[in-house]
Amino acid sequence: MKFRKLLTLTGSVLLFAAVFIIDATMKSLDSDLGNFFYVRGALIILAFILTSFYIEADRRERQPTMIQRIGRVAAWAGLFVSLSIIVSLLRFNEFETRAFRLFPRDYITILFSSVLSIAAGAFAAITVLNIKDMLLYKRKKGTQRNFWILLIFFFLASATTLNLRPLEPSVYTTVFFVLSVAMIIINSFRLSWIAYLSRREKIYAMLYALLAFFAFMAINILLSISDRPFLAKALLYFSYPLHTFVQLTSLFGAVYFGMSFISTLFHLPTAEAFDRKQTELSSLHNLSRLITQVFDLNELAETVTKMTFEVCEASSSWLEVFPNDTGEKSAGRADGIVSYRNISPEDIQTILFGDTNSIRSLVFSSKRVLLIDDVSTDRRTKYISKLKKVGSLLVVPLVSHQNLIGILYATKQMDFGFDQDDIDVLSGFADQVTIAIENATLIKKSLEKERLQRELLLAQEMQKRLLPQTLPTFSTLEMRAVSAPALEVGGDYYDIALLDEHRVGIVIGDVSGKGVGAAFYMAEMKGIFQSLSKIHASPKQFLVKANESLLSSLDKRSFISLIYAVLDVVTGDLVVSRAGHCPMLYATSSSIKYITPTGMGLGLSGGKLFEDSLEEKRIVMKEGDICVFYTDGVTESRSASGEEFGYERLMKVVEEKRLSSAEEIKEEIIQRVWSYTDAQGYDDDLTVFVVKWIGAH
Amino acid sequence: MNEFKISFRESGKIHVMELKGYLDAHTAPNLEEAFQKLVNAKKFNILVNCKDLAYISSAGLGVFMAFIEDIRTSGGDIKMSNMTPKVYNIFDLLGFPMLYEIFSDEHEAVKKFDAKKQSSK
């Protein structure tokens, strides 16, 4: 790119130098060029084509804005006109007129006219190329076509003068000149770039356009007046086509920039509204982007007050957000103010709570936008009329699903500071803010939920560890247990303790209710069992002591059902006591039955009433005998039709599997319960503990 | 979702609560609210008719435990009647018959309430 620019520049300079040498030679020979005249013309055209390429490449690199473009054209036009006028004033009567032709009187004239003409040509190229870009801004279908037609007419009008002597008139030239002017007028209505300028830019555009207009008019006058000044003569001498082209271009420039000036002038009154719309649009756009990016409520609030400030040019703004839609509760204190700008917290406090019927409470009940045009005279704001800084006040509620989630406030120092536009903008803005706040709150909630979920998983992990990881093994019996909570954590409990060399305590229980509360009581139960079971030999005694411990810590509505069996692993002697729990299922080779010693749940009642309710039952396990302990999750599991699994089914399962191992029996019970409840799953904790006596070998 | 319904009736000075459907962890708060309402209104003689009660879970049983102490110290009582065998079994397993008076028929329960009042006068 650099190389090409350099090449075009060098090329055009060399060509222009060649033309100058030809002209100087002719002068010294005092002769006519004859047919060589066309060669000179071709050299000039080629030189200007290269110049145009150079200018275009240079412009591409700079990528100017519209304002820079007009400014540049105006600057070049001004410069060129000044130069032309100065030269024209200094030098006159430099040419002799003979047979429609101009002859320079000396070499310095040749130099001056050459330089001035080259400058004129370059300037014309700059003008046309810049106007082209302005025309093609927001182009329509015909825009580009119209421009090319204009350019073709320019060239045709110039071309008709190619074979003419400078002062020779031509019909064709006039025809194409008129056509060119027509195209200039058509093209001059393409001014859509003006609409997209800001107010400030429009003022600059007007200034530049006016300057350009006068400069182009001046060039036109210099080239058209009958008493030809030096510029006109120089151009005619250097190249008649160039003279025509420069004349057309300056006409184009004058008309186009004249139109630009007038059009901008008419656009000026709406410029402010346009600017506002633009700010509003970009603010809303920014906010929409924020919604997806900012999850921090404070950061969001800062942006909201800042934008409120900008969008309606408020003198102060603040945002109040109510946590959990309970705004009324925080009445009297401004603790919902998440962000404020250009106002002191004391003033906010006064405005919001200075009166029982404050504007805040008005918006609370109406949930509508409230505008106070003149704070000092309005009946509703009498109580804040002493605040000199607040002239007018706009209060916009943030409403989501009929809930007031916050209020946005904006003030202006002058009375009647807010117009309908401000209200519309801020209302639209408030809707966006509402969504943004809701989003931020939701994300906060979901993070919180995630955290709780993690805690719960941790609790689940902990609770699993409260259950025995492995059961002790004995040569005389098989033991298998399984427990599955319905929720993350549950209230089911089973445990085993070695009481002495040959006795084990087996306990299975169920804390009333579900979830975390039940899980805590279950943990407490574990502690009680592990400590008391070794001290109190009989199941009944243990239950009485456990009840005493629990009564003080269980809340009124909670209780624990427990079944406790002490088994002698040598003799098979089993003593069982029950505290409100499901009965033990006992299967022998000849019979199967539930063993139900009486007894009420732990934590229901204390003292003698509890103790007297308890019974102990004794069996002696023989080879092949099975004891099944379980929680009500087994018997109370319901099928899709609502029927419970029940005691009968449980009994049948164990009866069928009487000859199987403890492991198989446990698995079978679980599988049967699960398939019974089918797809709806079980909704209660479920625990099964199977003991099978295999006897001494 | 299994439904649970409570309806109230007056039988003389006795406030009868009829339970219907499934009383579990989800529906227990409804029963709690009902008891609270009666206690707030100082209606302490409460008879719970369980004729249409299909199921009661430990959470449901807990509700009775939550109120019984206050009601008894206020001179009232919670009595129950008309349980199906299945529901009675649940109450029985936990030892409720040792804590509450459970009648097979509502009339007997009302009579018992009245008898107690007579004696206390």
Coordinates of C-alpha atoms in Angstrom, one line a residue, chain A residues 262-575:
Chain A
I262 CA -29.8 24.7 5.2
S263 CA -30.8 21.1 6.0
T264 CA -28.6 21.0 9.1
L265 CA -30.2 24.2 10.2
F266 CA -33.7 22.7 9.9
H267 CA -32.5 19.6 11.8
L268 CA -31.1 21.6 14.6
P269 CA -34.4 22.0 16.6
T270 CA -34.9 18.2 16.7
A271 CA -31.2 17.5 17.3
E272 CA -31.7 17.5 21.1
A273 CA -34.5 15.0 20.9
F274 CA -32.5 12.9 18.6
D275 CA -29.5 13.0 20.9
R276 CA -31.8 12.0 23.8
K277 CA -33.2 9.1 21.9
Q278 CA -29.7 8.0 21.1
T279 CA -28.5 8.2 24.7
E280 CA -31.6 6.4 25.8
L281 CA -31.1 3.7 23.2
S282 CA -27.5 3.2 24.2
S283 CA -28.4 3.3 27.9
L284 CA -31.1 0.6 27.4
H285 CA -28.6 -1.3 25.3
N286 CA -26.0 -1.0 28.0
L287 CA -28.5 -2.1 30.6
S288 CA -29.6 -5.1 28.6
R289 CA -26.0 -6.1 28.4
L290 CA -25.5 -5.6 32.1
I291 CA -28.4 -7.9 32.9
T292 CA -26.6 -10.7 31.4
Q293 CA -23.3 -9.7 33.0
V294 CA -23.8 -8.2 36.4
F295 CA -25.0 -10.6 39.1
D296 CA -23.9 -8.4 41.9
L297 CA -26.8 -6.2 43.1
N298 CA -24.7 -3.4 44.4
E299 CA -22.8 -3.1 41.1
L300 CA -26.1 -3.1 39.2
A301 CA -27.6 -0.5 41.5
E302 CA -24.6 1.8 40.9
T303 CA -25.0 1.5 37.2
V304 CA -28.8 2.1 37.4
T305 CA -28.5 5.4 39.3
K306 CA -25.7 6.5 37.0
M307 CA -27.8 5.8 33.9
T308 CA -30.9 7.5 35.4
F309 CA -28.7 10.5 36.0
E310 CA -27.6 10.5 32.3
V311 CA -30.8 9.5 30.6
C312 CA -32.9 12.3 31.9
E313 CA -30.2 14.7 32.9
A314 CA -31.3 14.6 36.5
S315 CA -29.6 16.5 39.2
S316 CA -29.8 13.6 41.6
S317 CA -31.0 10.0 41.6
W318 CA -31.3 7.1 44.0
L319 CA -32.5 3.5 44.0
E320 CA -34.4 1.7 46.7
V321 CA -34.7 -2.1 46.6
F322 CA -36.9 -4.1 48.9
P323 CA -35.6 -7.5 50.0
N324 CA -38.1 -10.3 49.6
D325 CA -41.0 -8.0 48.6
T326 CA -41.5 -6.8 52.1
G327 CA -40.9 -3.1 51.6
E328 CA -43.6 -2.0 54.1
K329 CA -41.7 -3.6 56.9
S330 CA -38.7 -1.4 56.4
A331 CA -40.8 1.7 56.6
G332 CA -39.2 4.5 58.5
R333 CA -35.6 3.5 57.7
A334 CA -33.9 3.9 54.4
D335 CA -32.0 0.6 54.6
G336 CA -33.3 -0.3 51.1
I337 CA -31.3 2.5 49.5
V338 CA -28.7 0.5 47.5
S339 CA -27.3 3.4 45.6
Y340 CA -27.5 7.2 45.4
R341 CA -25.9 9.9 43.4
N342 CA -25.5 13.6 44.1
I343 CA -27.7 13.7 47.2
S344 CA -27.0 13.1 50.8
P345 CA -28.5 10.1 52.7
E346 CA -30.0 12.7 55.2
D347 CA -31.9 14.4 52.4
I348 CA -33.1 11.0 51.1
Q349 CA -34.3 10.2 54.6
T350 CA -36.2 13.4 54.7
I351 CA -37.8 12.9 51.3
L352 CA -38.8 9.3 52.0
F353 CA -39.8 9.4 55.6
G354 CA -40.3 13.1 56.5
D355 CA -44.0 12.7 56.6
T356 CA -46.4 9.8 57.2
N357 CA -47.9 10.5 53.9
S358 CA -44.6 10.7 52.1
I359 CA -44.3 10.3 48.3
R360 CA -42.8 7.0 49.1
S361 CA -45.9 5.7 50.8
L362 CA -48.0 7.1 47.9
V363 CA -46.1 5.1 45.4
F364 CA -46.3 2.1 47.7
S365 CA -50.1 2.1 47.5
S366 CA -50.5 3.1 43.9
K367 CA -47.6 1.4 42.3
R368 CA -47.7 4.1 39.7
V369 CA -45.3 6.6 38.4
L370 CA -45.5 9.8 40.5
L371 CA -44.4 13.2 39.1
I372 CA -44.1 16.3 41.3
D373 CA -43.6 19.3 38.9
D374 CA -43.1 21.8 41.6
V375 CA -42.0 20.5 45.0
S376 CA -42.3 23.8 46.8
T377 CA -46.0 24.3 45.9
D378 CA -47.3 20.8 45.6
R379 CA -49.6 19.7 48.4
R380 CA -48.1 16.3 48.5
T381 CA -44.5 17.5 49.0
K382 CA -45.1 20.4 51.5
Y383 CA -42.8 18.5 53.9
I384 CA -39.8 18.7 51.7
S385 CA -40.3 22.2 50.3
K386 CA -37.3 23.4 52.4
L387 CA -34.9 21.2 50.4
K388 CA -33.7 23.9 48.0
K389 CA -31.9 21.4 45.7
V390 CA -35.0 19.6 44.7
G391 CA -37.3 21.5 42.3
S392 CA -39.1 18.7 40.6
L393 CA -39.2 15.0 41.5
L394 CA -40.0 11.8 39.5
V395 CA -40.7 8.6 41.3
V396 CA -40.9 5.3 39.3
P397 CA -41.9 2.1 41.0
L398 CA -40.2 -1.2 40.0
V399 CA -43.1 -3.6 39.7
S400 CA -42.7 -7.3 39.0
H401 CA -45.7 -9.6 39.0
Q402 CA -47.7 -7.0 40.9
N403 CA -45.1 -6.9 43.6
L404 CA -43.2 -3.7 44.3
I405 CA -39.6 -4.8 44.3
G406 CA -38.1 -1.3 44.4
I407 CA -38.4 2.4 43.7
L408 CA -36.3 4.6 41.4
Y409 CA -36.1 8.3 42.2
A410 CA -34.8 11.2 40.1
T411 CA -34.8 14.9 40.9
K412 CA -34.1 18.1 39.1
Q413 CA -33.2 21.4 40.5
M414 CA -35.6 23.4 38.4
D415 CA -39.4 23.3 38.7
F416 CA -41.1 21.4 35.8
G417 CA -37.9 19.7 35.0
F418 CA -39.3 16.5 33.8
D419 CA -41.4 16.2 30.6
Q420 CA -43.4 13.4 29.2
D421 CA -40.3 12.1 27.4
D422 CA -38.5 11.7 30.7
I423 CA -41.4 9.8 32.2
D424 CA -41.6 7.5 29.2
V425 CA -37.8 6.9 29.1
L426 CA -37.6 6.3 32.9
S427 CA -40.6 4.0 32.9
G428 CA -39.1 1.9 30.1
F429 CA -35.8 2.0 31.9
A430 CA -37.5 0.9 35.1
D431 CA -38.9 -2.2 33.4
Q432 CA -35.3 -3.2 32.4
V433 CA -34.0 -2.5 35.9
T434 CA -36.8 -4.7 37.3
I435 CA -35.7 -7.6 35.2
A436 CA -32.0 -6.9 36.0
I437 CA -32.7 -6.9 39.8
E438 CA -34.9 -10.0 39.6
N439 CA -32.1 -11.7 37.7
A440 CA -29.5 -10.7 40.3
T441 CA -31.7 -11.9 43.1
L442 CA -32.5 -15.1 41.4
I443 CA -28.9 -15.9 40.9
K444 CA -28.1 -15.1 44.5
K445 CA -30.9 -17.4 45.5
S446 CA -29.7 -20.2 43.3
L447 CA -26.2 -19.8 44.6
E448 CA -27.6 -20.0 48.1
K449 CA -29.6 -23.1 47.1
E450 CA -26.6 -24.7 45.7
R451 CA -24.7 -24.1 48.9
L452 CA -27.5 -25.6 51.0
Q453 CA -27.5 -28.6 48.6
R454 CA -23.9 -29.1 49.2
E455 CA -24.4 -28.8 53.0
L456 CA -27.2 -31.4 52.8
L457 CA -25.0 -33.7 50.8
L458 CA -22.4 -33.3 53.5
A459 CA -25.0 -34.1 56.1
Q460 CA -26.0 -37.2 54.1
E461 CA -22.4 -38.3 54.0
M462 CA -22.1 -37.7 57.8
Q463 CA -25.3 -39.6 58.5
K464 CA -24.2 -42.6 56.5
R465 CA -21.2 -42.8 58.7
L466 CA -23.4 -42.9 61.8
L467 CA -24.7 -46.2 60.7
P468 CA -22.4 -49.2 61.2
Q469 CA -20.0 -49.5 58.3
T470 CA -19.6 -53.2 58.8
L471 CA -21.4 -55.6 61.0
P472 CA -19.4 -58.0 63.3
T473 CA -19.3 -61.6 62.2
F474 CA -20.1 -64.6 64.3
S475 CA -19.8 -68.2 63.5
T476 CA -23.3 -69.0 64.7
L477 CA -25.3 -66.4 62.8
E478 CA -25.5 -64.2 59.8
M479 CA -26.4 -60.5 60.0
R480 CA -27.3 -58.2 57.2
A481 CA -28.7 -54.7 57.2
V482 CA -29.5 -51.9 54.8
S483 CA -30.9 -48.4 55.2
A484 CA -32.0 -45.9 52.5
P485 CA -33.3 -42.5 53.4
A486 CA -36.2 -41.0 51.3
L487 CA -34.7 -37.5 51.3
E488 CA -31.0 -36.6 51.5
V489 CA -31.0 -37.3 55.2
G490 CA -33.5 -39.4 57.2
G491 CA -34.6 -40.5 60.6
D492 CA -34.1 -44.2 60.4
Y493 CA -31.5 -45.7 62.6
Y494 CA -30.0 -49.1 63.2
D495 CA -26.9 -50.1 65.2
I496 CA -25.2 -52.9 66.9
A497 CA -23.1 -53.0 70.1
L498 CA -20.9 -55.8 71.6
L499 CA -22.1 -55.9 75.2
D500 CA -19.7 -58.6 76.5
E501 CA -17.9 -61.6 75.1
H502 CA -21.0 -63.4 73.9
R503 CA -23.9 -60.9 73.8
V504 CA -24.7 -58.3 71.1
G505 CA -27.3 -55.6 71.3
I506 CA -29.2 -55.0 68.1
V507 CA -31.3 -51.8 67.8
I508 CA -33.4 -50.4 65.0
G509 CA -35.4 -47.2 65.3
D510 CA -37.3 -44.4 63.6
V511 CA -37.3 -40.8 64.5
S512 CA -40.7 -39.1 63.9
G513 CA -40.8 -36.7 60.9
K514 CA -38.2 -36.5 58.2
G515 CA -35.2 -34.5 57.0
V516 CA -32.6 -32.6 58.9
G517 CA -34.5 -32.4 62.2
A518 CA -35.0 -36.2 62.3
A519 CA -31.3 -36.6 61.4
F520 CA -30.2 -34.7 64.4
Y521 CA -32.3 -36.8 66.8
M522 CA -31.0 -39.9 65.1
A523 CA -27.4 -38.8 65.8
E524 CA -28.4 -38.2 69.5
M525 CA -30.0 -41.6 69.6
K526 CA -26.7 -43.2 68.4
G527 CA -24.9 -41.5 71.2
I528 CA -27.3 -42.7 73.8
F529 CA -27.3 -46.2 72.5
Q530 CA -23.5 -46.6 72.3
S531 CA -23.2 -45.3 75.9
L532 CA -26.2 -46.8 77.7
S533 CA -26.4 -50.2 76.1
K534 CA -23.2 -51.4 77.8
I535 CA -24.4 -50.2 81.2
H536 CA -27.9 -51.5 81.3
A537 CA -28.0 -55.2 80.7
S538 CA -31.7 -55.7 80.0
P539 CA -33.5 -54.2 77.0
K540 CA -36.2 -52.8 79.2
Q541 CA -33.8 -51.1 81.5
F542 CA -32.0 -49.6 78.6
L543 CA -35.2 -48.2 77.1
V544 CA -36.2 -46.6 80.4
K545 CA -32.8 -44.9 80.7
A546 CA -32.8 -43.9 77.0
N547 CA -36.3 -42.4 77.4
E548 CA -35.2 -40.4 80.4
S549 CA -32.3 -38.9 78.4
L550 CA -34.4 -38.1 75.4
L551 CA -37.4 -36.6 77.1
S552 CA -35.5 -33.4 78.0
S553 CA -34.1 -32.9 74.5
L554 CA -36.9 -34.0 72.1
D555 CA -39.4 -31.3 71.2
K556 CA -43.0 -32.0 72.1
R557 CA -44.1 -33.3 68.8
S558 CA -41.1 -35.6 68.2
F559 CA -40.6 -39.1 69.4
I560 CA -38.5 -42.1 68.6
S561 CA -39.8 -45.6 68.1
L562 CA -37.2 -48.3 68.9
I563 CA -37.0 -52.0 69.1
Y564 CA -34.1 -53.4 71.0
A565 CA -32.9 -57.0 71.2
V566 CA -30.1 -58.5 73.1
L567 CA -28.8 -61.8 71.6
D568 CA -26.5 -64.4 73.1
V569 CA -24.4 -65.5 70.2
V570 CA -23.5 -68.7 71.9
T571 CA -26.9 -69.9 73.2
G572 CA -29.2 -68.2 70.8
D573 CA -31.0 -66.6 73.7
L574 CA -32.8 -63.4 72.5
V575 CA -34.5 -60.9 74.7

